[in-house]
Structure formats: C-alpha cells, structure tokens
C-alpha cells in the first residue's frame, strides 16, 4: 500500500463510520473495527474470521490482548474504540492510515454530537413549554410540531431517572445512552433533561398491554443501570426511577411528567433499592400529599406538628420509627437498633412535648396527624424546606 494525500482526503470526506472502515480495508487489506461505547454496536471489515469473531464477541480486554485498541474520547467521554490488526502499524503508511481513520471517526462523532445537541435544544424548548403549561391547545401544539418537523401523533408516557452528581460531560453521555436504549424499544422517543432529572418521552406507536409496557420499562432501566455501573465516574452515583401514566396526546405531557417526577421523589424517600422503578400507581396516598405539599396550609400543618422536634433529629427519627412500626416500642427499638429503654425514654419525651402543645399521643387522630406531617417532612427534606409566609 502506498499512502497518498488523495486517499487521506477520501477517508475524511466519508459521512459514515462504516464507510471509513470499509475504504481503509479496501485500501490496505488490513483489518479494521469500531466498537461504539454508547450503542455497544460493532462494525468490522476483515478477511480474517478470527478477527471478526473476536471483535464481535469477546470483551474489550480480551480483544486488546490480540489486536491494537485505540480509545476515542470526545468531551472527556469515551465514545468508542478503534481496533486494528497489530501488523497495520508496522509501516509508516500503515500508521498514517490508522491515524487518518482515527481522525475521520472523531470528526464524524463530533458532527453527530453537535447535531444531536442542536436537535435536543430545539425539542427541549418545546417540551419545557408543554410541561410549564404555555402550550394548552392542540392547534398550537400541531403548529409547533410542523415547524420542528416532528411527528408525534401517538400515545406517550414519561419515564424519568434522577441521576445525581453527574458532570456536564457525563450528562451528555447519559442523554445519548438513554436515547439509544429507549429508541431500541420505542422508536421516535425523546429525552428531556432538567437538572438531575432525565425524562424519556416514550412514543407508543402501538399501545402495549400494561404488563408488556412495564416489562419494557424495567428492561430499559436495567440496561441503563448496567451501563452506568460500568462507567467508573458514575458507578457510585445514586439513580432513582419513576414512571407516569400513559396519555393519548403530547398535549398531556405535563401530567405524565409530573407523575414521573413525583414517582422519582417517592423512590428517593421510600425505596430501599436505588435501581427500583416506582410507577405512579404504586405511590398510594403519597400522590395526594405530594400535590399539596407546597401549599401554605401544608407548610403550616407540618410546622404545627413537628416544629418542636426539628432541632432534635433523634426525636424526628424516633417519631418515624414509631409511625413505621404502628407505635410498638419494641419493634421501633429493633428497627432503630436502640435499646428498648432508650426508645421508652424518647417516647415519654415526645409525649410531654406534644402535651405542651395540646396533643395527646395516645389519640388516634394525633398519630394520624403525625403520620401526615412526617411524610411532608420527608418531601421537604428532598425538595428543600419552603419559605414560610410572612
């Protein structure tokens, strides 16, 4: 193989990674493969069945023992890996070819990221207006969809994930990961990102049975969790999932988004397993408490019941334990891993504080009020305590 400028230009003009690899293979006869770190798809060209079999089926660390693996990074995110036969780099022309292929792939990935970022920014504005209630009728929605060349006449549901402490570059990775996984199940779906919350707007072109939809959603979450756990900078980050109800129009996105985000909040407060998905129908009375939590009446109610205890975290913890154990002192002691006499002492202290404020701890209504106030307290802990009306 004789390396020329014309060959380099030809490779750099390609519009698909597969075309870059194919031409490099045709030029040199050497083996080339690209493994995408987001989609996990592999493209390979080689006359060697061993090479093709290895790059398609073996783990990357095994592949690296036999062939040369070059990591491709963009915006501090590992996008994929170029895999070539080790003999390719033995000559200067072979090294030039490999470097050109690497550059061509990087340029194509950069173009793809720029295009996706632009598209995401445009669709994000639309979804933000729908969620905030600025678009309220079908005529306005249809006009915006036509303007953006978006077709979305299908039923939809929102699946949200709260992925904490992700950096800007990791957020890009997460958005692309979600886009890929979601569209494998439901093509033409979209991702809306706001803070820690990544929301998948699933396009239900066919209306699956509730069991099928639940199964698909669980599989999406499992696949995303598995990928995140492999990424060193994200594997220790907490991820909470929530899913809203299915609605017949994108105009009702606000409802499904609210339900999904509230289900995420429920997962953060009550779920023992951070990878679990909470469906809106699983949240019970929490959906009522969550909806009114921001009202002044709810804030006042919370303060009337719990304000005497807020400076004593151990008493709040004890109240939570008592509520969770039907006010059984022995079970509360076991749950909080405290001595029974300690819980007995705290119970008397709580009883006296409540009595000073006109509440009888033995009264069922008082215990019911405490249960509601504790749930509001947990919501405020996650959302931040609201400012009181002056």
Tab-separated table of C-alpha atoms in Angstrom:
chain	number	residue	atom	x	y	z
A	1	UNK	CA	0.000	0.000	0.000
A	2	UNK	CA	1.269	3.456	-0.976
A	3	UNK	CA	-0.208	6.244	1.171
A	4	UNK	CA	-1.271	9.363	-0.723
A	5	UNK	CA	-2.986	12.654	0.074
A	6	UNK	CA	-5.914	11.661	-2.175
A	7	UNK	CA	-6.562	8.591	-0.037
A	8	UNK	CA	-6.453	10.667	3.142
A	9	UNK	CA	-8.928	13.224	1.719
A	10	UNK	CA	-11.236	10.446	0.533
A	11	UNK	CA	-11.379	8.941	4.019
A	12	UNK	CA	-12.008	12.319	5.667
A	13	UNK	CA	-14.908	13.017	3.284
A	14	UNK	CA	-16.874	9.945	4.335
A	15	UNK	CA	-20.189	10.549	6.109
A	16	UNK	CA	-20.495	7.213	7.915
A	17	UNK	CA	-18.039	5.413	10.181
A	18	UNK	CA	-18.748	2.140	8.389
A	19	UNK	CA	-17.712	3.759	5.080
A	20	UNK	CA	-14.432	4.962	6.639
A	21	UNK	CA	-13.593	1.468	7.868
A	22	UNK	CA	-14.614	-0.183	4.609
A	23	UNK	CA	-12.433	2.102	2.497
A	24	UNK	CA	-9.476	1.665	4.879
A	25	UNK	CA	-9.892	-2.084	4.499
A	26	UNK	CA	-10.123	-1.797	0.694
A	27	UNK	CA	-7.030	0.417	0.546
A	28	UNK	CA	-4.800	-1.746	2.730
A	29	UNK	CA	-6.359	-5.181	3.061
A	30	UNK	CA	-5.818	-4.838	6.807
A	31	UNK	CA	-8.470	-5.459	9.492
A	32	UNK	CA	-10.424	-2.523	10.943
A	33	UNK	CA	-13.231	-2.396	13.503
A	34	UNK	CA	-15.067	0.236	15.538
A	35	UNK	CA	-16.910	-0.567	18.786
A	36	UNK	CA	-19.291	2.184	19.933
A	37	UNK	CA	-19.267	2.715	23.701
A	38	UNK	CA	-22.800	4.189	23.731
A	39	UNK	CA	-24.753	1.861	21.439
A	40	UNK	CA	-22.359	-1.095	22.002
A	41	UNK	CA	-22.617	-1.849	18.265
A	42	UNK	CA	-19.562	-3.118	16.412
A	43	UNK	CA	-18.654	-2.510	12.755
A	44	UNK	CA	-15.826	-4.630	11.322
A	45	UNK	CA	-14.107	-5.341	7.983
A	46	UNK	CA	-11.532	-8.090	7.633
A	47	UNK	CA	-10.601	-11.167	5.643
A	48	UNK	CA	-9.810	-12.882	8.939
A	49	UNK	CA	-12.708	-14.752	10.528
A	50	UNK	CA	-10.740	-14.823	13.772
A	51	UNK	CA	-10.584	-11.002	13.819
A	52	UNK	CA	-14.302	-10.665	13.025
A	53	UNK	CA	-15.262	-13.210	15.671
A	54	UNK	CA	-13.022	-11.668	18.326
A	55	UNK	CA	-14.142	-8.040	17.933
A	56	UNK	CA	-17.822	-9.013	17.807
A	57	UNK	CA	-17.988	-11.445	20.694
A	58	UNK	CA	-15.012	-11.044	23.040
A	59	UNK	CA	-14.760	-8.497	25.890
A	60	UNK	CA	-12.590	-5.498	25.090
A	61	UNK	CA	-9.805	-6.513	27.482
A	62	UNK	CA	-9.532	-9.865	25.672
A	63	UNK	CA	-9.568	-8.171	22.272
A	64	UNK	CA	-6.750	-5.843	23.400
A	65	UNK	CA	-4.503	-8.869	24.038
A	66	UNK	CA	-4.664	-9.845	20.333
A	67	UNK	CA	-5.151	-6.561	18.491
A	68	UNK	CA	-4.334	-2.889	18.811
A	69	UNK	CA	-7.135	-0.946	20.531
A	70	UNK	CA	-7.295	2.863	20.350
A	71	UNK	CA	-9.672	4.676	22.688
A	72	UNK	CA	-11.648	7.541	21.126
A	73	UNK	CA	-12.620	10.322	23.555
A	74	UNK	CA	-14.748	13.398	22.938
A	75	UNK	CA	-15.668	15.958	25.630
A	76	UNK	CA	-13.965	13.715	28.213
A	77	UNK	CA	-16.419	10.928	27.361
A	78	UNK	CA	-15.168	7.648	25.881
A	79	UNK	CA	-17.133	7.413	22.632
A	80	UNK	CA	-15.744	4.149	21.328
A	81	UNK	CA	-12.715	2.107	20.301
A	82	UNK	CA	-10.866	1.671	17.017
A	83	UNK	CA	-9.498	-1.867	16.724
A	84	UNK	CA	-6.840	-2.733	14.127
A	85	UNK	CA	-4.586	-5.666	13.398
A	86	UNK	CA	-1.188	-5.109	15.026
A	87	UNK	CA	0.554	-5.544	11.677
A	88	UNK	CA	-1.197	-2.373	10.387
A	89	UNK	CA	1.117	-0.117	12.375
A	90	UNK	CA	4.389	-1.766	11.363
A	91	UNK	CA	4.940	0.504	8.337
A	92	UNK	CA	4.804	4.292	8.125
A	93	UNK	CA	1.976	4.116	5.582
A	94	UNK	CA	0.056	1.792	7.908
A	95	UNK	CA	0.499	4.209	10.806
A	96	UNK	CA	-0.633	7.133	8.641
A	97	UNK	CA	-3.701	5.176	7.570
A	98	UNK	CA	-4.595	4.306	11.164
A	99	UNK	CA	-4.226	7.909	12.322
A	100	UNK	CA	-6.375	9.148	9.434
A	101	UNK	CA	-9.096	6.609	10.209
A	102	UNK	CA	-8.968	7.697	13.846
A	103	UNK	CA	-9.290	11.375	12.851
A	104	UNK	CA	-12.144	10.655	10.426
A	105	UNK	CA	-14.106	8.819	13.127
A	106	UNK	CA	-13.524	11.642	15.639
A	107	UNK	CA	-14.790	14.233	13.135
A	108	UNK	CA	-17.926	12.190	12.405
A	109	UNK	CA	-18.620	11.710	16.118
A	110	UNK	CA	-18.163	15.443	16.709
A	111	UNK	CA	-20.626	16.241	13.914
A	112	UNK	CA	-23.128	13.782	15.363
A	113	UNK	CA	-22.821	15.278	18.855
A	114	UNK	CA	-23.239	18.830	17.501
A	115	UNK	CA	-26.331	17.803	15.509
A	116	UNK	CA	-27.874	15.953	18.445
A	117	UNK	CA	-27.147	18.848	20.809
A	118	UNK	CA	-28.844	21.281	18.428
A	119	UNK	CA	-31.872	18.990	17.994
A	120	UNK	CA	-32.083	18.405	21.748
A	121	UNK	CA	-32.013	22.160	22.430
A	122	UNK	CA	-34.909	22.750	19.994
A	123	UNK	CA	-37.074	19.888	21.280
A	124	UNK	CA	-36.201	20.773	24.874
A	125	UNK	CA	-37.754	24.215	24.425
A	126	UNK	CA	-40.957	22.613	23.119
A	127	UNK	CA	-41.157	20.112	25.978
A	128	UNK	CA	-40.397	22.836	28.524
A	129	UNK	CA	-43.330	24.892	27.235
A	130	UNK	CA	-45.639	21.871	27.358
A	131	UNK	CA	-44.572	20.987	30.906
A	132	UNK	CA	-44.929	24.576	32.126
A	133	UNK	CA	-48.403	24.834	30.570
A	134	UNK	CA	-47.534	27.504	27.977
A	135	UNK	CA	-48.938	25.347	25.155
A	136	UNK	CA	-52.523	24.495	26.058
A	137	UNK	CA	-54.367	23.583	22.847
A	138	UNK	CA	-53.909	21.110	20.016
A	139	UNK	CA	-53.761	23.804	17.326
A	140	UNK	CA	-50.737	25.499	18.935
A	141	UNK	CA	-49.048	22.147	19.508
A	142	UNK	CA	-49.624	20.965	15.931
A	143	UNK	CA	-48.195	24.234	14.606
A	144	UNK	CA	-45.017	23.849	16.702
A	145	UNK	CA	-44.607	20.207	15.701
A	146	UNK	CA	-44.890	21.080	11.986
A	147	UNK	CA	-42.379	23.891	12.427
A	148	UNK	CA	-39.892	21.483	14.031
A	149	UNK	CA	-40.672	18.669	11.559
A	150	UNK	CA	-41.645	16.415	14.454
A	151	UNK	CA	-44.310	13.748	14.062
A	152	UNK	CA	-45.832	12.639	17.343
A	153	UNK	CA	-49.459	11.517	16.876
A	154	UNK	CA	-49.059	8.604	19.274
A	155	UNK	CA	-49.832	7.800	22.888
A	156	UNK	CA	-46.959	8.591	25.226
A	157	UNK	CA	-45.665	8.002	28.740
A	158	UNK	CA	-42.809	9.610	30.680
A	159	UNK	CA	-40.082	7.536	32.334
A	160	UNK	CA	-37.756	9.658	34.489
A	161	UNK	CA	-34.414	8.942	36.144
A	162	UNK	CA	-32.782	11.102	38.797
A	163	UNK	CA	-29.036	10.611	38.308
A	164	UNK	CA	-27.164	12.633	40.879
A	165	UNK	CA	-23.794	14.405	40.760
A	166	UNK	CA	-23.196	13.948	37.015
A	167	UNK	CA	-20.790	16.399	35.387
A	168	UNK	CA	-21.666	18.275	32.179
A	169	UNK	CA	-19.818	15.758	30.029
A	170	UNK	CA	-21.411	12.858	31.880
A	171	UNK	CA	-24.836	14.419	31.284
A	172	UNK	CA	-24.157	14.292	27.524
A	173	UNK	CA	-23.208	10.631	27.870
A	174	UNK	CA	-26.363	9.868	29.895
A	175	UNK	CA	-28.640	11.621	27.385
A	176	UNK	CA	-27.164	9.641	24.492
A	177	UNK	CA	-27.285	6.405	26.465
A	178	UNK	CA	-30.967	6.948	27.306
A	179	UNK	CA	-31.769	7.957	23.721
A	180	UNK	CA	-30.231	4.770	22.390
A	181	UNK	CA	-31.781	2.383	24.919
A	182	UNK	CA	-35.251	3.939	24.770
A	183	UNK	CA	-35.376	4.048	20.966
A	184	UNK	CA	-34.440	0.376	20.771
A	185	UNK	CA	-37.830	-0.312	22.366
A	186	UNK	CA	-39.893	2.682	21.230
A	187	UNK	CA	-38.519	4.465	18.117
A	188	UNK	CA	-39.023	8.256	17.788
A	189	UNK	CA	-38.912	8.776	21.554
A	190	UNK	CA	-37.252	11.862	23.035
A	191	UNK	CA	-35.192	12.835	26.082
A	192	UNK	CA	-35.869	15.937	28.171
A	193	UNK	CA	-33.211	16.940	30.698
A	194	UNK	CA	-33.714	19.320	33.620
A	195	UNK	CA	-31.114	19.346	36.411
A	196	UNK	CA	-30.592	15.846	37.802
A	197	UNK	CA	-33.807	14.624	36.159
A	198	UNK	CA	-33.561	12.862	32.786
A	199	UNK	CA	-37.022	12.178	31.336
A	200	UNK	CA	-37.702	9.769	28.478
A	201	UNK	CA	-40.820	10.647	26.488
A	202	UNK	CA	-41.748	7.252	25.085
A	203	UNK	CA	-43.581	7.228	21.743
A	204	UNK	CA	-46.138	4.415	21.960
A	205	UNK	CA	-46.884	3.835	18.266
A	206	UNK	CA	-48.543	0.617	19.281
A	207	UNK	CA	-50.374	0.511	22.571
A	208	UNK	CA	-48.778	-2.320	24.545
A	209	UNK	CA	-50.579	-4.137	27.317
A	210	UNK	CA	-49.815	-2.755	30.802
A	211	UNK	CA	-47.707	-5.850	31.567
A	212	UNK	CA	-45.709	-5.524	28.335
A	213	UNK	CA	-45.091	-1.813	28.904
A	214	UNK	CA	-43.979	-2.447	32.478
A	215	UNK	CA	-41.647	-5.218	31.304
A	216	UNK	CA	-40.141	-2.969	28.606
A	217	UNK	CA	-39.631	-0.107	31.063
A	218	UNK	CA	-37.945	-2.404	33.578
A	219	UNK	CA	-35.629	-3.682	30.821
A	220	UNK	CA	-34.745	-0.122	29.745
A	221	UNK	CA	-33.871	0.799	33.330
A	222	UNK	CA	-31.874	-2.400	33.847
A	223	UNK	CA	-29.837	-1.812	30.684
A	224	UNK	CA	-29.143	1.827	31.563
A	225	UNK	CA	-28.202	0.925	35.150
A	226	UNK	CA	-25.848	-1.765	33.842
A	227	UNK	CA	-24.094	0.708	31.509
A	228	UNK	CA	-23.814	3.373	34.202
A	229	UNK	CA	-22.340	0.841	36.636
A	230	UNK	CA	-19.558	0.135	34.122
A	231	UNK	CA	-18.588	3.804	33.936
A	232	UNK	CA	-16.067	4.470	36.688
A	233	UNK	CA	-17.081	8.097	37.314
A	234	UNK	CA	-20.792	7.263	37.569
A	235	UNK	CA	-20.974	3.827	39.140
A	236	UNK	CA	-21.324	5.172	42.697
A	237	UNK	CA	-23.935	7.780	41.793
A	238	UNK	CA	-27.450	7.155	43.093
A	239	UNK	CA	-30.092	6.599	40.387
A	240	UNK	CA	-33.821	6.736	41.114
A	241	UNK	CA	-36.530	5.845	38.576
A	242	UNK	CA	-40.174	6.863	38.283
A	243	UNK	CA	-42.857	6.382	35.618
A	244	UNK	CA	-46.079	8.282	34.943
A	245	UNK	CA	-49.293	7.088	33.337
A	246	UNK	CA	-49.947	6.651	29.611
A	247	UNK	CA	-51.728	9.553	27.883
A	248	UNK	CA	-53.227	9.850	24.425
A	249	UNK	CA	-51.540	13.095	23.361
A	250	UNK	CA	-48.296	15.011	23.739
A	251	UNK	CA	-50.528	17.861	24.906
A	252	UNK	CA	-50.863	15.912	28.176
A	253	UNK	CA	-47.091	15.661	28.650
A	254	UNK	CA	-47.357	17.903	31.721
A	255	UNK	CA	-49.416	15.276	33.566
A	256	UNK	CA	-47.199	12.283	32.801
A	257	UNK	CA	-44.062	14.325	33.534
A	258	UNK	CA	-45.430	15.427	36.902
A	259	UNK	CA	-46.389	11.837	37.780
A	260	UNK	CA	-42.963	10.501	36.772
A	261	UNK	CA	-41.090	13.181	38.736
A	262	UNK	CA	-43.266	12.597	41.811
A	263	UNK	CA	-42.682	8.840	41.487
A	264	UNK	CA	-38.933	9.567	41.461
A	265	UNK	CA	-39.388	11.613	44.631
A	266	UNK	CA	-41.272	8.699	46.210
A	267	UNK	CA	-38.420	6.358	45.204
A	268	UNK	CA	-35.850	8.653	46.834
A	269	UNK	CA	-37.839	8.772	50.074
A	270	UNK	CA	-39.138	5.222	50.438
A	271	UNK	CA	-37.374	2.815	48.094
A	272	UNK	CA	-34.722	0.622	49.726
A	273	UNK	CA	-33.190	-0.223	46.335
A	274	UNK	CA	-31.959	2.756	44.340
A	275	UNK	CA	-32.373	0.947	40.995
A	276	UNK	CA	-36.069	0.181	41.546
A	277	UNK	CA	-38.706	1.821	39.365
A	278	UNK	CA	-41.688	3.370	41.121
A	279	UNK	CA	-44.801	3.604	38.959
A	280	UNK	CA	-47.326	6.362	39.653
A	281	UNK	CA	-49.925	3.753	40.583
A	282	UNK	CA	-47.552	2.479	43.320
A	283	UNK	CA	-47.453	5.745	45.244
A	284	UNK	CA	-50.812	5.491	47.049
A	285	UNK	CA	-51.771	8.438	49.261
A	286	UNK	CA	-48.329	9.977	48.674
A	287	UNK	CA	-49.655	11.424	45.405
A	288	UNK	CA	-52.192	13.479	47.382
A	289	UNK	CA	-49.656	14.644	49.968
A	290	UNK	CA	-47.080	15.468	47.288
A	291	UNK	CA	-49.569	17.556	45.318
A	292	UNK	CA	-50.482	19.773	48.285
A	293	UNK	CA	-47.045	19.863	49.962
A	294	UNK	CA	-46.162	23.280	48.547
A	295	UNK	CA	-49.370	24.916	49.782
A	296	UNK	CA	-49.246	27.257	52.767
A	297	UNK	CA	-51.801	25.084	54.581
A	298	UNK	CA	-49.491	22.062	54.301
A	299	UNK	CA	-46.471	24.084	55.464
A	300	UNK	CA	-48.408	25.445	58.447
A	301	UNK	CA	-49.729	21.974	59.317
A	302	UNK	CA	-46.209	20.483	59.176
A	303	UNK	CA	-44.841	23.234	61.428
A	304	UNK	CA	-47.661	22.974	63.969
A	305	UNK	CA	-46.958	19.266	64.487
A	306	UNK	CA	-43.197	18.928	64.042
A	307	UNK	CA	-41.590	22.310	64.729
A	308	UNK	CA	-40.932	21.437	68.437
A	309	UNK	CA	-38.900	18.423	67.267
A	310	UNK	CA	-36.930	19.870	64.336
A	311	UNK	CA	-33.942	20.832	66.478
A	312	UNK	CA	-33.744	17.272	67.830
A	313	UNK	CA	-33.019	14.955	64.905
A	314	UNK	CA	-33.115	11.860	67.111
A	315	UNK	CA	-36.720	12.639	68.082
A	316	UNK	CA	-37.747	13.019	64.422
A	317	UNK	CA	-36.051	9.681	63.747
A	318	UNK	CA	-37.907	8.124	66.683
A	319	UNK	CA	-41.253	9.506	65.502
A	320	UNK	CA	-40.569	7.987	62.069
A	321	UNK	CA	-39.726	4.638	63.643
A	322	UNK	CA	-42.843	4.677	65.833
A	323	UNK	CA	-45.048	5.562	62.847
A	324	UNK	CA	-43.486	2.797	60.717
A	325	UNK	CA	-43.978	0.220	63.491
A	326	UNK	CA	-47.564	1.076	64.484
A	327	UNK	CA	-46.284	2.742	67.666
A	328	UNK	CA	-44.885	-0.517	69.016
A	329	UNK	CA	-41.882	0.402	71.209
A	330	UNK	CA	-40.107	-2.964	70.990
A	331	UNK	CA	-40.323	-3.097	67.182
A	332	UNK	CA	-39.211	0.536	66.952
A	333	UNK	CA	-36.167	-0.234	69.129
A	334	UNK	CA	-35.272	-3.132	66.811
A	335	UNK	CA	-35.721	-1.008	63.672
A	336	UNK	CA	-33.588	1.843	65.004
A	337	UNK	CA	-31.104	-0.553	66.658
A	338	UNK	CA	-31.608	1.156	70.011
A	339	UNK	CA	-32.120	-0.250	73.490
A	340	UNK	CA	-35.783	-0.591	74.454
A	341	UNK	CA	-35.313	1.745	77.439
A	342	UNK	CA	-33.863	4.405	75.137
A	343	UNK	CA	-36.992	4.318	72.960
A	344	UNK	CA	-39.167	4.316	76.071
A	345	UNK	CA	-37.395	7.455	77.327
A	346	UNK	CA	-37.747	9.162	73.944
A	347	UNK	CA	-41.420	8.206	73.757
A	348	UNK	CA	-42.081	9.925	77.096
A	349	UNK	CA	-40.155	12.999	75.944
A	350	UNK	CA	-42.208	13.131	72.703
A	351	UNK	CA	-45.417	12.632	74.687
A	352	UNK	CA	-44.570	15.544	77.000
A	353	UNK	CA	-43.670	17.905	74.134
A	354	UNK	CA	-46.906	17.065	72.340
A	355	UNK	CA	-48.929	17.546	75.556
A	356	UNK	CA	-47.431	21.014	75.994
A	357	UNK	CA	-48.809	21.873	72.557
A	358	UNK	CA	-52.253	20.427	73.190
A	359	UNK	CA	-51.844	16.976	71.608
A	360	UNK	CA	-52.495	13.571	73.180
A	361	UNK	CA	-50.029	10.981	71.879
A	362	UNK	CA	-52.434	8.144	72.690
A	363	UNK	CA	-55.130	9.673	70.498
A	364	UNK	CA	-55.592	8.091	67.075
A	365	UNK	CA	-56.150	11.477	65.398
A	366	UNK	CA	-52.890	12.804	66.822
A	367	UNK	CA	-50.980	9.799	65.486
A	368	UNK	CA	-52.649	10.233	62.088
A	369	UNK	CA	-51.617	13.908	62.023
A	370	UNK	CA	-48.048	12.938	62.928
A	371	UNK	CA	-48.007	10.387	60.080
A	372	UNK	CA	-49.043	13.060	57.557
A	373	UNK	CA	-46.593	15.616	58.972
A	374	UNK	CA	-43.730	13.110	58.767
A	375	UNK	CA	-44.475	12.474	55.090
A	376	UNK	CA	-44.460	16.200	54.433
A	377	UNK	CA	-41.159	16.432	56.335
A	378	UNK	CA	-39.597	13.778	54.051
A	379	UNK	CA	-40.792	15.660	50.981
A	380	UNK	CA	-39.342	18.924	52.295
A	381	UNK	CA	-36.036	17.220	53.070
A	382	UNK	CA	-35.758	16.199	49.400
A	383	UNK	CA	-37.204	19.351	47.823
A	384	UNK	CA	-35.858	21.836	50.339
A	385	UNK	CA	-37.943	23.439	53.046
A	386	UNK	CA	-40.280	26.077	51.575
A	387	UNK	CA	-40.191	29.648	52.790
A	388	UNK	CA	-42.916	30.426	55.259
A	389	UNK	CA	-45.457	33.133	54.527
A	390	UNK	CA	-44.585	36.278	56.417
